[in-house]
Tab-separated table of C-alpha atoms in Angstrom:
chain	number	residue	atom	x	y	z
A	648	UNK	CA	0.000	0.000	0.000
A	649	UNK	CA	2.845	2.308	0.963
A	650	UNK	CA	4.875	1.767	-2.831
A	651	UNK	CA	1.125	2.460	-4.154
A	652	UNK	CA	0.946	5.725	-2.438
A	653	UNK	CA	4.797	6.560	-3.218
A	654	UNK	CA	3.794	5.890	-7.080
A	655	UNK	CA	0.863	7.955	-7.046
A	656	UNK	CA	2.716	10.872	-5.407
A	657	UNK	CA	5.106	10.738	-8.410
A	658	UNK	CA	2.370	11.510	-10.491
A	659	UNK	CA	2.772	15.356	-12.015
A	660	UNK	CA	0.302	17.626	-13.231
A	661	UNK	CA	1.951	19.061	-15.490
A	662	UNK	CA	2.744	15.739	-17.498
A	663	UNK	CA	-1.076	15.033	-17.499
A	664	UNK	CA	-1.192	18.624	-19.450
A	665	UNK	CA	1.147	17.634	-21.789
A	666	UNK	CA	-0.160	14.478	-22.771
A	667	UNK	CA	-3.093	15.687	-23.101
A	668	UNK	CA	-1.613	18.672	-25.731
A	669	UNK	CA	0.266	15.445	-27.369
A	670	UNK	CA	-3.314	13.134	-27.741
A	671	UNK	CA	-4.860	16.218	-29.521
A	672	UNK	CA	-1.571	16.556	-31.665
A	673	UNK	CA	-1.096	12.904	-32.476
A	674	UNK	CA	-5.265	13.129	-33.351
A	675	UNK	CA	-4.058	15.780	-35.867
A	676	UNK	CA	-1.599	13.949	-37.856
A	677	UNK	CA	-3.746	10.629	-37.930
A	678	UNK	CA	-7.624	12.360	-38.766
A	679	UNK	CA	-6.290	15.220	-40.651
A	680	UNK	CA	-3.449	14.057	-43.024
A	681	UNK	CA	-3.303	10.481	-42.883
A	682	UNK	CA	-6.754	8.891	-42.655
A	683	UNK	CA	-8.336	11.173	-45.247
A	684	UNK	CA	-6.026	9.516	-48.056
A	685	UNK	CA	-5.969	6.036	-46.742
A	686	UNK	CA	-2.661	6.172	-44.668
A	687	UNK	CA	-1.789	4.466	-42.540
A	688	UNK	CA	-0.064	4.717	-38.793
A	689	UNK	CA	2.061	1.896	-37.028
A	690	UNK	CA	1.324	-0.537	-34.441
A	691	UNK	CA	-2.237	-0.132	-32.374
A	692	UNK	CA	-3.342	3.092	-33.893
A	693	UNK	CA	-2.769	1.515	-37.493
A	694	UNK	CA	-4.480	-1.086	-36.744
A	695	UNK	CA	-7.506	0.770	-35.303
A	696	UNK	CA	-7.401	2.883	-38.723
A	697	UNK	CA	-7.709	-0.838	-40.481
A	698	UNK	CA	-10.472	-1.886	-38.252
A	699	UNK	CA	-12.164	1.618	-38.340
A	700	UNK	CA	-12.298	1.293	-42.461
A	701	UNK	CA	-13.110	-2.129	-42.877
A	702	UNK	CA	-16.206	-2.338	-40.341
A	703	UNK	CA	-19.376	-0.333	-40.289
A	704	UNK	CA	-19.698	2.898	-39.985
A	705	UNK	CA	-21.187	2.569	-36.034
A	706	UNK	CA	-17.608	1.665	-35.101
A	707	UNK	CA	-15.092	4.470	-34.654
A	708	UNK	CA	-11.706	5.326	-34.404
A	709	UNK	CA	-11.770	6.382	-31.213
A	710	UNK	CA	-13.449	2.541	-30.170
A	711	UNK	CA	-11.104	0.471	-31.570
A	712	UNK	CA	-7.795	3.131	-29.981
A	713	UNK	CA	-9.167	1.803	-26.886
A	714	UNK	CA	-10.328	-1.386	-27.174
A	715	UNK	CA	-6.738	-2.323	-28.346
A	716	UNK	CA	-4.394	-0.376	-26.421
A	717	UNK	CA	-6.047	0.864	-22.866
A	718	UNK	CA	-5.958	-3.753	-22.204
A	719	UNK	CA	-2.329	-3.918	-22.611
A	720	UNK	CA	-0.984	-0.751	-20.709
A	721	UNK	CA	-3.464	-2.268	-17.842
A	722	UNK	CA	-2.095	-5.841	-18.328
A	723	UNK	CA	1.416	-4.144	-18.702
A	724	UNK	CA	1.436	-2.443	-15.170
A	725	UNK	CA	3.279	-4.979	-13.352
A	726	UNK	CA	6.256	-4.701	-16.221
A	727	UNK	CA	5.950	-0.729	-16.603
A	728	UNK	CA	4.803	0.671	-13.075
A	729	UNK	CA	1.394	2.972	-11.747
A	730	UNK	CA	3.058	5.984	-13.775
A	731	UNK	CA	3.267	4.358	-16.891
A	732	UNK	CA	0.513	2.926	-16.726
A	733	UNK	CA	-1.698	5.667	-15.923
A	734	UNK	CA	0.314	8.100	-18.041
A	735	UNK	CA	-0.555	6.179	-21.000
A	736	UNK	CA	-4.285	5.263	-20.730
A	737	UNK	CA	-4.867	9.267	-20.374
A	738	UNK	CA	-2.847	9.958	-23.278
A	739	UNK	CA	-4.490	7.087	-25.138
A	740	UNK	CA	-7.656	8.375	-23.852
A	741	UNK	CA	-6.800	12.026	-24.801
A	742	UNK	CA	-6.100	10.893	-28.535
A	743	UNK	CA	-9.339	8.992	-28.700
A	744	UNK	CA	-11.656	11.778	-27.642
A	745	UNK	CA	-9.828	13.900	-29.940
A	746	UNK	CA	-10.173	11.898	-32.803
A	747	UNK	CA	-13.734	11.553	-32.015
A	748	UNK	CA	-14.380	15.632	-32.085
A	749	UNK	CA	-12.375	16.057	-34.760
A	750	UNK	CA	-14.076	12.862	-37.049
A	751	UNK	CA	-17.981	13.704	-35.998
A	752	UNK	CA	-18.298	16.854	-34.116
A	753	UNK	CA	-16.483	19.581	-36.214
A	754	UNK	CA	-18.599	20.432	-38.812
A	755	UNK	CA	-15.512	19.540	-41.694
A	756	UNK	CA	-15.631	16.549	-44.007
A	757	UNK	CA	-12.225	15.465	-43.424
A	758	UNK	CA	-12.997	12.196	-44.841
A	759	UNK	CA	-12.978	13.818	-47.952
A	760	UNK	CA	-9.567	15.189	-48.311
A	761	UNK	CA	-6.906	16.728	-45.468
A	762	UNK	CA	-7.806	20.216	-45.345
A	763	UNK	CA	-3.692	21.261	-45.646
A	764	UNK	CA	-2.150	19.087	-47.917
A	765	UNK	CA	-5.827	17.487	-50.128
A	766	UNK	CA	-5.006	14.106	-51.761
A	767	UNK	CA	-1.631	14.685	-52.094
A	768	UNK	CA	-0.546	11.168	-50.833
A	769	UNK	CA	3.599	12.468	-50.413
A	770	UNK	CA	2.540	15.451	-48.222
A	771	UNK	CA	0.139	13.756	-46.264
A	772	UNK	CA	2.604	11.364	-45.160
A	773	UNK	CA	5.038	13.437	-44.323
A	774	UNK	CA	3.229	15.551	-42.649
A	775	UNK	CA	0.996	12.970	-40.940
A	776	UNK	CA	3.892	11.153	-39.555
A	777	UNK	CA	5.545	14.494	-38.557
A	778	UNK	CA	2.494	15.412	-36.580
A	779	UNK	CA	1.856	12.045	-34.770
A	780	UNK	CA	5.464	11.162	-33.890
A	781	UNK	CA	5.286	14.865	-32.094
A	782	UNK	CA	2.537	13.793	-29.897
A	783	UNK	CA	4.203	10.143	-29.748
A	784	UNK	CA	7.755	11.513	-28.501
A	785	UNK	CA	5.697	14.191	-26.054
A	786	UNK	CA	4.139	10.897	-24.298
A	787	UNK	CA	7.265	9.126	-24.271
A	788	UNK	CA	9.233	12.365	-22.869
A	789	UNK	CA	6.351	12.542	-19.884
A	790	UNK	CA	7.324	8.933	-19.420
A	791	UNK	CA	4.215	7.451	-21.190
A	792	UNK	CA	2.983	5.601	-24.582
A	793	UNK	CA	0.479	6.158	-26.672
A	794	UNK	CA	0.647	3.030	-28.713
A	795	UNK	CA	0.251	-0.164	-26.665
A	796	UNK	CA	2.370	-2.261	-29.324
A	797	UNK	CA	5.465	-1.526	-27.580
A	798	UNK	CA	3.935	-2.950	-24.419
A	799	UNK	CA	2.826	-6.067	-26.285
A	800	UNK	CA	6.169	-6.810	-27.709
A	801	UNK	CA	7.643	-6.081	-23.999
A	802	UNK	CA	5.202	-9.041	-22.718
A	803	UNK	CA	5.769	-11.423	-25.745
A	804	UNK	CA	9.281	-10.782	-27.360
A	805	UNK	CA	11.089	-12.853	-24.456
A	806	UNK	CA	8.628	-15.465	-24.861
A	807	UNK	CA	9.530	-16.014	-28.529
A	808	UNK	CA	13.068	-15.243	-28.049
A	809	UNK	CA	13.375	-11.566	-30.284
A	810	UNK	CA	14.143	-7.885	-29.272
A	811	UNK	CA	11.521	-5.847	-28.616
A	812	UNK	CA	12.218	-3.790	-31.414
A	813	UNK	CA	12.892	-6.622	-34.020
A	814	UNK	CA	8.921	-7.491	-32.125
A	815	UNK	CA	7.501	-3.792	-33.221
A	816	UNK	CA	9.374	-4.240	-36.430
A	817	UNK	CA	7.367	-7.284	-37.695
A	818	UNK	CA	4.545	-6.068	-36.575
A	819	UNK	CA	4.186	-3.092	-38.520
A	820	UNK	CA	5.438	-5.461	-41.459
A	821	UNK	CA	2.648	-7.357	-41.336
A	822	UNK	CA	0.479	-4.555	-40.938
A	823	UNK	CA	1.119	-2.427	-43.950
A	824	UNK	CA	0.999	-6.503	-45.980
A	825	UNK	CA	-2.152	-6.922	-44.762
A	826	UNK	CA	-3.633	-3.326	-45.856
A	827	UNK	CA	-2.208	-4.273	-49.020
A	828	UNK	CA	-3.699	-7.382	-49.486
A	829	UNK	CA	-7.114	-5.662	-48.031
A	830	UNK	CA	-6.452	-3.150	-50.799
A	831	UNK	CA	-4.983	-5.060	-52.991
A	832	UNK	CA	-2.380	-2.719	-53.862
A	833	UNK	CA	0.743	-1.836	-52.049
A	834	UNK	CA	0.739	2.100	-52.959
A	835	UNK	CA	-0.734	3.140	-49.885
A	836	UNK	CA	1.105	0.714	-47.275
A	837	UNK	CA	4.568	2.272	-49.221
A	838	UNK	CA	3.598	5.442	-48.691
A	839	UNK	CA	2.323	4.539	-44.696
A	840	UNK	CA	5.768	3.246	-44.430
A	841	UNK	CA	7.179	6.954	-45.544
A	842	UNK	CA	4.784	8.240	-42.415
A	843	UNK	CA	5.991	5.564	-40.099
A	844	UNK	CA	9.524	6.767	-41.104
A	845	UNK	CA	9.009	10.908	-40.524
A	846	UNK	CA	7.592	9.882	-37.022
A	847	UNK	CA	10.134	7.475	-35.642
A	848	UNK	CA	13.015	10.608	-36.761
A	849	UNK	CA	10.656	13.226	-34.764
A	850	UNK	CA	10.210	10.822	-31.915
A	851	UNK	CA	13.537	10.874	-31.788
A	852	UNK	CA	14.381	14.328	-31.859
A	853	UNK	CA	11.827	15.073	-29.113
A	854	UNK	CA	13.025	12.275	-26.632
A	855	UNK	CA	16.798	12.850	-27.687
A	856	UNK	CA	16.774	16.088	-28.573
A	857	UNK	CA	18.787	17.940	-31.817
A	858	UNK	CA	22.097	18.488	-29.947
A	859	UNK	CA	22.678	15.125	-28.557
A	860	UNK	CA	25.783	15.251	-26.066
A	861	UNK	CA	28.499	13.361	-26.529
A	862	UNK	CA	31.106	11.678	-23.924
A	863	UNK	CA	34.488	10.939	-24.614
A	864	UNK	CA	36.637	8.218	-22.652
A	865	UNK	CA	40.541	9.695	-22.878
A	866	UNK	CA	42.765	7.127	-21.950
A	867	UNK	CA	45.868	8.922	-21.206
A	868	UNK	CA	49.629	8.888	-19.018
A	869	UNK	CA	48.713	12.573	-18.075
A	870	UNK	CA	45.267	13.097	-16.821
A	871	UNK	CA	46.214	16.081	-14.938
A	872	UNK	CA	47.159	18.170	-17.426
A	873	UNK	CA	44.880	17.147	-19.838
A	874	UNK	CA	41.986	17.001	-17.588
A	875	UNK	CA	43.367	21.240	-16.336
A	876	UNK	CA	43.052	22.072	-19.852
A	877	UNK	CA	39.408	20.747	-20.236
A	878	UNK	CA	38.449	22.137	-17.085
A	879	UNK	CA	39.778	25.068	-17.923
A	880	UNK	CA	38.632	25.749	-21.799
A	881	UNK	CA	34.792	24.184	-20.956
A	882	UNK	CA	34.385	25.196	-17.208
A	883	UNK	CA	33.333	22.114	-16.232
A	884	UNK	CA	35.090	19.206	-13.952
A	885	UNK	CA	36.401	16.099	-15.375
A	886	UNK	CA	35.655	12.504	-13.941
A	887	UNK	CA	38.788	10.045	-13.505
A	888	UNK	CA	39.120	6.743	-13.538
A	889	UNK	CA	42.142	4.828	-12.610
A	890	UNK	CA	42.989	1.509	-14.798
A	891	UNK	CA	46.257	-0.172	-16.191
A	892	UNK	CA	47.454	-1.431	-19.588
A	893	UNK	CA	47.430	-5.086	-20.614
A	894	UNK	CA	50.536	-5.289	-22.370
A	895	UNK	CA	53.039	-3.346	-20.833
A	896	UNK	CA	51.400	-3.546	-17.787
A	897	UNK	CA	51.383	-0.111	-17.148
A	898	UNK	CA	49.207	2.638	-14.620
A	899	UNK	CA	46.756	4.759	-16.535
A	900	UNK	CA	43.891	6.823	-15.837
A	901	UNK	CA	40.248	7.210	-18.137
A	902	UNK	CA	39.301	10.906	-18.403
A	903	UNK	CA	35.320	10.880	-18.702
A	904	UNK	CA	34.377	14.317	-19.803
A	905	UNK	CA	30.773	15.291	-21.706
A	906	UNK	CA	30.537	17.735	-24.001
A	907	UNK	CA	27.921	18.511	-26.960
A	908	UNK	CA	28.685	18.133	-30.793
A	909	UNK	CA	30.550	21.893	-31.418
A	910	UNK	CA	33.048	21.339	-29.049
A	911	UNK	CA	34.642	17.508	-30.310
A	912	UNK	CA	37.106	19.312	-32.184
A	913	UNK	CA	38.193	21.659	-29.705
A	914	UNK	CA	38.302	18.726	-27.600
A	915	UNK	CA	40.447	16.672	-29.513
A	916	UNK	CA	43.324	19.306	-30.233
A	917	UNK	CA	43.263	19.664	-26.225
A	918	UNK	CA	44.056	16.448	-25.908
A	919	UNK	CA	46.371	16.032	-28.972
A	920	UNK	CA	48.583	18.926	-27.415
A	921	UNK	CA	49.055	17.517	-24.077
A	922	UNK	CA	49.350	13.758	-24.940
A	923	UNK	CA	49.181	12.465	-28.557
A	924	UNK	CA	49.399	8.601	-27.730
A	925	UNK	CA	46.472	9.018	-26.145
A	926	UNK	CA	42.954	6.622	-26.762
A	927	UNK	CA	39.933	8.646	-26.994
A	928	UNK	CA	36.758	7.334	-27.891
A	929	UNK	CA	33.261	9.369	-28.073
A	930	UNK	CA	30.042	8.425	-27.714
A	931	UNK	CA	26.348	9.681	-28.366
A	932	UNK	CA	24.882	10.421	-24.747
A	933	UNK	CA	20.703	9.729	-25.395
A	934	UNK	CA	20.275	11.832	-21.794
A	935	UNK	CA	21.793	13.421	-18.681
A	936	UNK	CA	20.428	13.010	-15.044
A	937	UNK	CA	22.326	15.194	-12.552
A	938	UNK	CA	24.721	18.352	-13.879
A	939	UNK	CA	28.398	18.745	-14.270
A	940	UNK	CA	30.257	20.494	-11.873
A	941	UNK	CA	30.433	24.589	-12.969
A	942	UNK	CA	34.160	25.204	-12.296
A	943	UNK	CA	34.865	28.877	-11.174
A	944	UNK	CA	37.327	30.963	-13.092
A	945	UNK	CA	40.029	32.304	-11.284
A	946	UNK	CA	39.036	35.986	-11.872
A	947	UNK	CA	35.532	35.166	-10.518
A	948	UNK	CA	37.036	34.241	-6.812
């Protein structure tokens, strides 16, 4: 009862805002550019835009979103967690009342062509996937999903003995083959795959961001100066770690230093100047908990 209460108190208002904002946005892409030319999303919400064109007309969108997803985040809430959980059935939620308004209240045919972009299949993929994988990497950045898929595949994948990704991946594979069979024509599922495409890039420029950081392992005989010089150029302290060479069995220490992409190069000539045998690798960083440490400049004390 007491890790229930912790959970819930975890819980932020301002993340329920947001997903909110990102169901309305992810309703956007799918009702106003992709669904009015036959497009067609990944995973759940995909399949709820199959469902949604191949049943009568008494069965909506919005149904099928949550008839598909809202089981498995509940199911899923022993894997995920209460935040998760509830996180994602509100943004799930959030999309599905939007789509609703925005499919039968609004008094706009957009069955009949997107108003922005019309039948023009290229642009409304594009644009569709652009718009949902906004509202997709908003939910994911509040620490949510709005597509239960991912959920599914972390339930089953182990079972079968695949990633969860490689899981996702054949999914949507046999998604877009089975709207083309439906179809019988494989012009829309190509162009769904385009869509699919825009949104994972923007999902990952929300969660990741544009200026990933990067961190750089110096292996090096002379951490002090090295790690003075980086300290000193950046303004920011530098992490040692002692370790010793196989071969000639020798004491050296791993400089662990982060910086973003426009300062590698100043980087490097740092550590060029100071030792040139030295082993430097870098490495994307996806994201940072904590802070550096802000080093004072002299002249500031």
């Amino acid at each position: 009862m007491q890790k229930l209460k912790n959970e819930i108190k975890k819980l932020k208002v301002k993340n329920f805002i947001i997903l909110f904002a990102a169901g309305i946005i992810n309703a956007v892409g799918i009702t106003m550019f992709l669904a009015p030319v036959h497009l067609y999303d990944s995973g759940f919400s995909g399949t709820s835009m199959l469902l949604w064109q191949v049943t009568p007309d008494n069965f909506s969108l919005s149904l099928f979103l949550i008839l598909l997803n809202v089981p498995f985040f509940i199911y899923g809430y022993h894997k995920q967690g209460l935040a998760f959980t509830v996180y994602s059935v509100f943004a799930v939620c959030s999309y599905s009342a939007a789509s609703y308004i925005f499919t039968y209240v609004i008094p706009y045919d957009f069955a009949a062509a997107s108003p922005f972009a019309g039948r023009d299949l290229l642009l409304c993929a594009i644009f569709g996937g652009i718009i949902s994988g906004i509202g997709s990497g908003l939910t994911i950045r509040c620490g949510g999903a709005i597509d239960g898929v991912e959920v599914m595949a972390v339930i089953f994948s182990k079972k079968i003995g695949i990633t969860v990704g490689t899981f996702v991946m054949i999914y949507n594979v046999v998604l877009y083959a089975v709207v083309g069979i439906i179809l019988q024509s494989f012009i829309l599922p190509l162009y769904s795959v385009i869509a699919y495409a825009a949104a994972i890039k923007v999902v990952d420029f929300i969660v990741e961001g544009l200026d990933k950081a990067k961190a750089a392992m110096v292996i090096t005989s002379r951490p002090d100066e090295i790690s003075a010089a980086l300290s000193e150029t950046f303004g920011y302290g530098v992490t040692h770690i002692p370790a010793k060479g196989y071969y000639k069995n020798s004491r050296q220490t791993v400089i662990y230093f982060a910086v973003n992409r426009f300062q590698i190069a100043k980087m490097k000539n740092i550590i060029e100047e100071y030792d040139p045998d030295a082993f430097v690798t870098i490495t994307e960083v996806s994201e940072f908990m904590g802070s550096n440490i802000k080093i004072r400049k002299k002249s500031m004390n």
